[in-house]
């Protein structure tokens, strides 16, 4: 993650053998003024990429700052 990025959630699980971190439960990812909300984020440490998953009741919410 970039040093200006923050991910928060209710819990996290690290899977070192797969180089991934799963953050679950009311997850919020913030980078600068951009915000992504979802039920789960799966962060791939090796590739520096992530997927945001919706829950049964919640949708993924994306708020991007337009310059």
XYZ file of C-alpha atoms in Angstrom:
67
model
C 0.000 0.000 0.000
C 1.050 3.536 -0.628
C 1.983 5.463 2.527
C -1.032 7.761 2.054
C -3.411 4.746 1.947
C -5.459 3.446 4.866
C -7.610 0.303 5.101
C -9.820 -0.288 8.147
C -12.289 -3.047 8.940
C -13.589 -5.161 11.797
C -10.948 -7.880 11.418
C -8.076 -9.005 9.212
C -6.471 -12.311 8.302
C -2.954 -12.653 6.924
C -2.196 -15.599 4.639
C 1.624 -15.443 4.261
C 1.788 -18.570 2.088
C -0.459 -16.826 -0.478
C 0.880 -13.278 0.091
C -2.613 -11.922 0.737
C -4.425 -10.085 3.515
C -8.211 -10.244 3.853
C -9.842 -7.313 5.652
C -13.474 -8.006 6.539
C -16.515 -6.257 7.992
C -17.448 -2.691 7.049
C -14.179 -2.164 5.197
C -13.094 1.322 4.181
C -10.108 1.952 1.898
C -8.922 5.560 1.644
C -6.209 6.986 -0.573
C -5.964 10.732 -0.543
C -9.582 11.854 -1.076
C -10.739 8.649 -2.802
C -12.813 6.179 -0.763
C -13.924 2.595 -1.444
C -16.303 0.798 0.928
C -17.276 -2.863 0.907
C -17.755 -5.948 3.049
C -14.344 -7.452 2.256
C -11.077 -6.362 0.644
C -8.539 -8.936 -0.475
C -5.110 -7.318 -0.791
C -2.421 -9.089 -2.843
C 0.882 -8.076 -1.241
C 3.092 -9.411 -4.038
C 1.214 -7.693 -6.885
C 0.102 -4.647 -4.853
C -3.485 -5.058 -6.050
C -6.812 -5.570 -4.321
C -10.380 -6.738 -4.860
C -13.388 -5.299 -3.080
C -16.312 -7.659 -2.441
C -19.875 -6.801 -1.522
C -21.785 -8.505 1.251
C -25.275 -9.980 1.028
C -26.854 -6.709 2.175
C -24.241 -4.149 1.138
C -22.981 -3.008 -2.221
C -19.519 -1.696 -3.011
C -19.406 2.092 -2.709
C -16.824 4.088 -4.661
C -16.193 7.808 -4.206
C -13.530 9.322 -6.447
C -12.336 12.889 -6.408
C -12.491 14.450 -9.858
C -9.909 17.100 -10.587
